[in-house]
C-alpha positions as CSV (number, residue, x, y, z in Angstrom):
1,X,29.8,-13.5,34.8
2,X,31.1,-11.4,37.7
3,X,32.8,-7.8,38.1
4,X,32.8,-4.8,40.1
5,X,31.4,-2.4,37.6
6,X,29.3,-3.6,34.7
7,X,29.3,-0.4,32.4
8,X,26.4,0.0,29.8
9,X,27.2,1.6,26.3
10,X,30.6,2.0,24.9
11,X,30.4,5.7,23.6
12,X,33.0,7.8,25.1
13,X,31.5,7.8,28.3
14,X,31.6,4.7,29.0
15,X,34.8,3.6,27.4
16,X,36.6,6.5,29.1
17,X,34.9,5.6,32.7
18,X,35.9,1.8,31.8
19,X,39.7,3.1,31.5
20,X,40.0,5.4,34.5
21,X,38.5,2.4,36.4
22,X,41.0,0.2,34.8
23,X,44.0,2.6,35.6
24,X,42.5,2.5,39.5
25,X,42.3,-1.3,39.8
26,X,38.7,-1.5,39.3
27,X,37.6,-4.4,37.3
28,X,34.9,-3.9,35.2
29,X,32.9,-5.1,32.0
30,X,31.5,-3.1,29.6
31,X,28.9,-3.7,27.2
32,X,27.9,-2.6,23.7
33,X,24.4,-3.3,21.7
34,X,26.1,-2.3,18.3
35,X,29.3,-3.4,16.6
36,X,32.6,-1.8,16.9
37,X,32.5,-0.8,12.9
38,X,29.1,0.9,13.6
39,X,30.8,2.9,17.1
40,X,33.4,4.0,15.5
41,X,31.9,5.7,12.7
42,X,29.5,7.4,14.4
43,X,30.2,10.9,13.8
44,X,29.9,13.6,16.6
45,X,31.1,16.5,18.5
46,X,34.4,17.7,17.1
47,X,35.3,20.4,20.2
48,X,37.4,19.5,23.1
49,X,37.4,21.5,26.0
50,X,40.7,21.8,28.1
51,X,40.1,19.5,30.9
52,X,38.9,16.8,28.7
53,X,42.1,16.7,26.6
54,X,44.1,17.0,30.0
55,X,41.9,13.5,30.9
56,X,42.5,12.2,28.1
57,X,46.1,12.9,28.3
58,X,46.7,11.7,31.5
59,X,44.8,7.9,30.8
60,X,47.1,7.9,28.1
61,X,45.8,8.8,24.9
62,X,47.1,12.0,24.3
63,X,49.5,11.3,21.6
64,X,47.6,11.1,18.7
65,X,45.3,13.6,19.7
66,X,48.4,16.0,19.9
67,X,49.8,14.8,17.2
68,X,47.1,15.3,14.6
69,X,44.5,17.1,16.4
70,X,44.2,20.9,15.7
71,X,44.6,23.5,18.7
72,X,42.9,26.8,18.6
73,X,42.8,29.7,20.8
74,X,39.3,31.2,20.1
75,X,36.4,31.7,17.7
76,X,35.2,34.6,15.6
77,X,31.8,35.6,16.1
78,X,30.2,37.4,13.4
79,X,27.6,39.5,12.1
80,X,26.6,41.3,9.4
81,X,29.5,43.7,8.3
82,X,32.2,42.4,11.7
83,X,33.7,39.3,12.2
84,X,35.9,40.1,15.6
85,X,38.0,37.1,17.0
86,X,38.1,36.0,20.9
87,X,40.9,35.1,22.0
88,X,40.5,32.9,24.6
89,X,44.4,32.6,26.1
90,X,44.6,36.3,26.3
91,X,40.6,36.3,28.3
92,X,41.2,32.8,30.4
93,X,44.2,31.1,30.0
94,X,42.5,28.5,27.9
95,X,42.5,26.5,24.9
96,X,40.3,24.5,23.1
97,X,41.0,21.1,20.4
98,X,39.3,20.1,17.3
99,X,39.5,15.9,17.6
100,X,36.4,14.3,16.5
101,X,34.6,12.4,18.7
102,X,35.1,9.4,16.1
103,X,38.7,9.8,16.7
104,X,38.3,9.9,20.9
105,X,36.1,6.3,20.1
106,X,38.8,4.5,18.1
107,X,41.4,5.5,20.6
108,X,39.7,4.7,23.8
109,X,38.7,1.1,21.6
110,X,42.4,0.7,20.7
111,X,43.3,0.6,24.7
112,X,40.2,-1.4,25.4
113,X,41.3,-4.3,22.9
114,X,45.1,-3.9,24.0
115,X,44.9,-5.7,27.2
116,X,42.1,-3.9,28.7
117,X,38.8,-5.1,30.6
118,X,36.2,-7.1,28.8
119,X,34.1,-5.4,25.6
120,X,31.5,-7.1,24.8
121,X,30.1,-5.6,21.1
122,X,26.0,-6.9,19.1
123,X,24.7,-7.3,22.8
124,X,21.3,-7.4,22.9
125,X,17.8,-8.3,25.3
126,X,19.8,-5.7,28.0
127,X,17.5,-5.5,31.4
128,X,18.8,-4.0,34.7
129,X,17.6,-6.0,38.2
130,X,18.1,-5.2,42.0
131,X,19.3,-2.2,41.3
132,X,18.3,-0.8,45.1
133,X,20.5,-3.7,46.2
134,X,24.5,-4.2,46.9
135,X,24.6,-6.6,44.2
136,X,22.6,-5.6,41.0
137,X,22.7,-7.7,38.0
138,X,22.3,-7.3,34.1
139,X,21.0,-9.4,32.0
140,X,21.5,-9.7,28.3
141,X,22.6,-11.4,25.1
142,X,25.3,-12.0,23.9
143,X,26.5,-11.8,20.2
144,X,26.3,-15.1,20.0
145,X,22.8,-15.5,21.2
146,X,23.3,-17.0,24.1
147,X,21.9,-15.5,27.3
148,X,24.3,-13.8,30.2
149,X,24.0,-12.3,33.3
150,X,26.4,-9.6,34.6
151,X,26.5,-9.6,38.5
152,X,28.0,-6.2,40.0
153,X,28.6,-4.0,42.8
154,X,27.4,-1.0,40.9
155,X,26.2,-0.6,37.3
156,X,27.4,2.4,35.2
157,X,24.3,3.9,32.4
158,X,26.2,5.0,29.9
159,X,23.8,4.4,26.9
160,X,23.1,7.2,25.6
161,X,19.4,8.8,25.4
162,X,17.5,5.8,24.2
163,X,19.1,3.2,26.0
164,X,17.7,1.3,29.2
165,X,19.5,2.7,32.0
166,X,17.8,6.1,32.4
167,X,14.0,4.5,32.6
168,X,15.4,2.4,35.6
169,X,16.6,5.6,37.5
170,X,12.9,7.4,36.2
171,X,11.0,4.6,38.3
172,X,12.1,6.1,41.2
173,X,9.5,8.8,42.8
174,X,11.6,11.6,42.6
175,X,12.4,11.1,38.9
176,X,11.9,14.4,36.8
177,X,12.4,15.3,33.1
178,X,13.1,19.0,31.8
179,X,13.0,19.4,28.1
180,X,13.1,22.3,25.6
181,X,13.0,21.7,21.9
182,X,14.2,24.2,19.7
183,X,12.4,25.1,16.4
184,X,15.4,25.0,14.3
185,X,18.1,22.2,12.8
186,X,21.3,22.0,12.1
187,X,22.2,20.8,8.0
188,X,25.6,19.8,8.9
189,X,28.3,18.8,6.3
190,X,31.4,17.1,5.7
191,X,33.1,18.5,2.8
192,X,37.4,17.5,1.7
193,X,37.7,21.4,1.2
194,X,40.5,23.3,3.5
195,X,39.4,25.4,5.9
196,X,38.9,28.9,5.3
197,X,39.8,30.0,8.4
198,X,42.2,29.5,11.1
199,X,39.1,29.7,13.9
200,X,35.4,28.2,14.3
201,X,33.6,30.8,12.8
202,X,29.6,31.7,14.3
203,X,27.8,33.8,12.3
204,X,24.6,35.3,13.0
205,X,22.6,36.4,9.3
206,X,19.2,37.5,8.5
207,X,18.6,33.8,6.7
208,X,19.6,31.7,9.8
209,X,22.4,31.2,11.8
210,X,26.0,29.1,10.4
211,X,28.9,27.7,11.8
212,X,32.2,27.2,10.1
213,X,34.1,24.5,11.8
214,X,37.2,22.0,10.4
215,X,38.0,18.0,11.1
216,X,41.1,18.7,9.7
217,X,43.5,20.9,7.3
218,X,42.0,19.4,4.3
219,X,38.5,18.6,5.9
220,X,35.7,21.2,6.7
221,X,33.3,20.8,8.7
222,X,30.0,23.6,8.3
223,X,26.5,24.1,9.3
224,X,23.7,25.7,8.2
225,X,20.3,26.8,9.9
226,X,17.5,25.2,8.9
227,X,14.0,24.7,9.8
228,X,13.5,21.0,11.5
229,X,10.8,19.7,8.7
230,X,13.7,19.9,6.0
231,X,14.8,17.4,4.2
232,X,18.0,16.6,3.0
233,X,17.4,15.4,-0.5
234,X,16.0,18.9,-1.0
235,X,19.3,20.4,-0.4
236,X,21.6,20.0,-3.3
237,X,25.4,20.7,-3.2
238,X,25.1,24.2,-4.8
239,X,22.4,25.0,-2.9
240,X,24.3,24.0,0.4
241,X,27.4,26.6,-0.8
242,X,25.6,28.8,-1.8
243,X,23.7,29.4,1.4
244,X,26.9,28.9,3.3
245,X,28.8,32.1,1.1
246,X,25.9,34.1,1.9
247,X,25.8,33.9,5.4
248,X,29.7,34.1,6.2
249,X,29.3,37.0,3.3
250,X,32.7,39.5,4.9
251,X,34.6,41.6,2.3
252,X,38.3,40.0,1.2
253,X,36.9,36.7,2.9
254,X,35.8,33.6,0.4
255,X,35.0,30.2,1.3
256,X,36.9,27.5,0.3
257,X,34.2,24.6,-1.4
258,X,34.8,20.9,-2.5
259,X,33.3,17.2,-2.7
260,X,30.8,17.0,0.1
261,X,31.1,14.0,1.5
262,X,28.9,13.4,4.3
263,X,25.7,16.3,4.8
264,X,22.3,15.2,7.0
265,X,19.8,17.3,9.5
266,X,20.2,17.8,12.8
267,X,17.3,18.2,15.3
268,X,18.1,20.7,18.2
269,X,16.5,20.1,21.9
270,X,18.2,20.4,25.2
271,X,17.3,17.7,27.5
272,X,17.9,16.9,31.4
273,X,17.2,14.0,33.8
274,X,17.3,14.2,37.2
275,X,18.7,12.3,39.6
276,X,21.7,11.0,38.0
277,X,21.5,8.0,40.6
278,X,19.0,5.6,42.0
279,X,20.8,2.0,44.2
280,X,24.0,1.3,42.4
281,X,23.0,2.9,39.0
282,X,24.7,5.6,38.1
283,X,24.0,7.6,34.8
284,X,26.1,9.6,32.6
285,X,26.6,10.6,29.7
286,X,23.8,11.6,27.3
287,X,21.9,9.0,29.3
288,X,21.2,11.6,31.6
289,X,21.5,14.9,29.4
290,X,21.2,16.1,25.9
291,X,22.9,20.3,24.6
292,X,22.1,21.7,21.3
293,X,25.7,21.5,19.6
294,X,26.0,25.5,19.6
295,X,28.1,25.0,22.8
296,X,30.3,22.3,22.3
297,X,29.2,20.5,25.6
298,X,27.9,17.2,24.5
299,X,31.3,15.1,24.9
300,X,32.7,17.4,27.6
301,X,29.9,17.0,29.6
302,X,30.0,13.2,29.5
303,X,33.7,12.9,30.3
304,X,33.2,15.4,33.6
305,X,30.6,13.5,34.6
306,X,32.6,10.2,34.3
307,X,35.7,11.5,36.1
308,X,33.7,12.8,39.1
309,X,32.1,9.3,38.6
310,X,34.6,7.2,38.4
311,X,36.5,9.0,41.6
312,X,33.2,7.8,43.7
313,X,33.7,4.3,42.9
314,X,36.9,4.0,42.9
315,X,36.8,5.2,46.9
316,X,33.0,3.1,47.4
317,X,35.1,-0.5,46.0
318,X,38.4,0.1,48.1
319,X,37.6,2.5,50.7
320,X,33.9,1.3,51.5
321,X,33.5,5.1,51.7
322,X,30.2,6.1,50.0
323,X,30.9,10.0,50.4
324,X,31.7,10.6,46.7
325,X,28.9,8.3,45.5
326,X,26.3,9.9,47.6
327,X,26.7,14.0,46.4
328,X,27.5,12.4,42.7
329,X,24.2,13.3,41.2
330,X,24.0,16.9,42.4
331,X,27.5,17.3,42.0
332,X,27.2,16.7,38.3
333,X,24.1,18.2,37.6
334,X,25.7,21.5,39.4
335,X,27.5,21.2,35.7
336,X,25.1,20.0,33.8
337,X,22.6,22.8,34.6
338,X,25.8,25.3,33.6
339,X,26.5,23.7,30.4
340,X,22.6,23.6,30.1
341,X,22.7,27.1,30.3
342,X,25.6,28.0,28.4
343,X,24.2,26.2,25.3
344,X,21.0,28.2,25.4
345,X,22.8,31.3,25.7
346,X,24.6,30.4,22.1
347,X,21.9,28.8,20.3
348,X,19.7,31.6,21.8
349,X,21.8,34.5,20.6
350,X,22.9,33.5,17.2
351,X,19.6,31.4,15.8
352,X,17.2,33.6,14.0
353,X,13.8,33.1,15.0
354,X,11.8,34.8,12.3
355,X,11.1,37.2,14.8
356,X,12.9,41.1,14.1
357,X,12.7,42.4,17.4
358,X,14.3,39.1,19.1
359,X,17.0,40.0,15.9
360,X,17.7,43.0,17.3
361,X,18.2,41.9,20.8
362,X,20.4,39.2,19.4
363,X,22.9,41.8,17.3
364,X,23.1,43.9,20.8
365,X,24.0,41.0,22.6
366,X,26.4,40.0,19.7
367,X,28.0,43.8,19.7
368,X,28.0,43.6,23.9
369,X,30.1,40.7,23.8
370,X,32.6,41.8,21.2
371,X,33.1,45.2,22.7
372,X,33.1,44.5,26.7
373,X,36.0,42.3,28.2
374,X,33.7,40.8,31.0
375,X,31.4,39.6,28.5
376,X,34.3,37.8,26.4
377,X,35.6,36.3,29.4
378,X,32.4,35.0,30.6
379,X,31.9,33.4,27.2
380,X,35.4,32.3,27.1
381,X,35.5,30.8,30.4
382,X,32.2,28.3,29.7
383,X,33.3,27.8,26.0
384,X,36.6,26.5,27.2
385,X,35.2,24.6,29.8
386,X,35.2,25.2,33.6
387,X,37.0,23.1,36.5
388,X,35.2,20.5,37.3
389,X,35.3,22.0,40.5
390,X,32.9,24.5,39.3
């Protein structure tokens, strides 16, 4: 088998780089180690950031993402006694979408299957050679059992954390890791129960940190803080609302429960590799960097790194021009590193931490940003989602 691009994972990263490629007259072929039943149930991040629905729009899959995604133009933070609303048009000409992930998967596999470039699913045995060369290769698989190889002009990591594009790129000497795990989890839940609220709500209490967040008008979707050791068979329904009432506790304000249909545990960590690049491998994607969720970065971050990556290509392939390709890795980890930051600042200033005098610090910070219209806009401006210029 032969193609320009051979692209490894079909999350959103690489399905979205495989259809920008497309659109540019790039062939490519991507490859999958799961089935398509198992992608497109995987469920994710559920915030879209403005330039990642504007990407979205423009590859052509805006339409059902208009039609029944849910716009909204800020959050409320909370705390104790306040819950004061951002507005992020009003601070930076902004919005933001709630889409699930799922939903950005079974479109972008919807185009795939409709004409679109090879996708292979139950791949398996995947190994990267000659990577340092002009023509790597992969080998793997397929879901028939027999055995492939991929030749390529460049190879595309998209695989996520645990797949094996990143190790390649770590083999070469300046390969470096930075990681920071938190000491809290997320109990997140599903639950066919309106929202509540028109906004995400973050809420800062005494008993740990929650977020009130929606899938749709008749679907909720919430989180609680909770320490990492926790189990979820420990945490009945009632126990999960009744935690959840407490901490978004506001007078004339009740939550709105139901059938919970979907609850598990959520480890927290923030995770970044460095480069993003070694030959003609390329990573993106959480192959190359992991958020805590408090910042809604994890999908956005892989869909600005694939647009800056697939721009590169696109001129290396028909231009011979290897400009774009060259500054890719600091380019994106310019962002990375902002995002990085940004999703400290949130899970930093609204996770409790057992200790009072960080609590404190946290409420002043909370108060600082509620009261001063700098510090909105700052937050508004990252939690919308900077240029990829930026």
């Amino acid at each position: 088998m032969r193609t320009q691009v051979g692209i490894i994972g079909a999350g959103p990263a690489g399905l979205l780089l495989s259809r920008l490629l497309t659109l540019q007259g790039i062939d490519n072929v991507v490859l999958e180690s799961r089935s398509r039943e198992y992608v497109e149930a995987r469920i994710r991040a559920g915030i879209l950031e403005q330039h990642t629905v504007d990407t979205l729009t423009d590859v052509g899959l805006g339409d059902r993402l208009r039609r029944e995604g849910l716009e909204h133009s800020g959050i409320y933070l909370q705390y104790p006694g306040t819950r004061h609303k951002l507005d992020f048009p009003e601070l930076c000409g902004r919005t933001v979408w709630v889409y699930g992930q799922t939903e950005v998967t079974k479109d972008l596999i919807a185009a795939q299957l409709d004409g679109g470039p090879p996708l292979l699913f139950d791949v398996s045995g995947v190994v990267l050679q000659d990577v340092d060369t002009q023509h790597p290769r992969i080998h793997f698989t397929d879901a028939d059992g027999t055995p492939q190889v991929l030749e390529c002009a460049v190879i595309a990591g998209t695989d996520g954390f645990h797949g094996p594009s990143r190790p390649v790129v770590q083999q070469a000497r300046a390969g470096r890791v930075w990681e920071r795990t938190y000491p809290y989890a997320w109990l997140g839940i599903l639950a066919d129960a309106a929202p509540a609220t028109d906004e995400l709500i973050y809420s800062w209490h005494p008993d740990g940190f929650a977020l009130y967040s929606m899938r749709s008008p008749k679907v909720s979707r919430l989180y609680l803080q909770v320490d990492p050791s926790e189990k979820i068979e420990d945490w009945s329904d009632d126990r999960i609302w009744a935690n959840l009432a407490t901490r978004f506790a506001l007078d004339g304000w009740e939550i709105s429960t139901g059938t919970i249909t979907e609850k598990s545990v959520l480890p927290m960590r923030s995770f970044v590799s460095a480069p993003m690049r070694r030959g003609r491998l390329f990573l993106a994607g959480d192959a190359a960097h992991i958020v805590p969720p408090t910042g809604a970065k994890g999908l956005n971050l892989a869909v600005a790194d694939v647009t800056l990556l697939a721009s590169a290509l696109v001129r290396l392939l028909t231009e011979q021009r290897s400009d774009l390709v060259d500054s890719y890795s600091d380019r994106a980890l310019a962002r990375v590193w902002r995002c990085t930051h940004f999703s400290w600042y949130m899970t930093s200033m609204l996770h409790r931490s057992g200790d009072d005098f960080d609590a404190e610090l946290q409420l002043s910070q909370l108060r600082r940003v509620c009261s001063s219209e700098p510090a909105a806009r700052e937050l508004a401006e990252n939690y919308t989602g900077l240029p990829l210029d930026a």
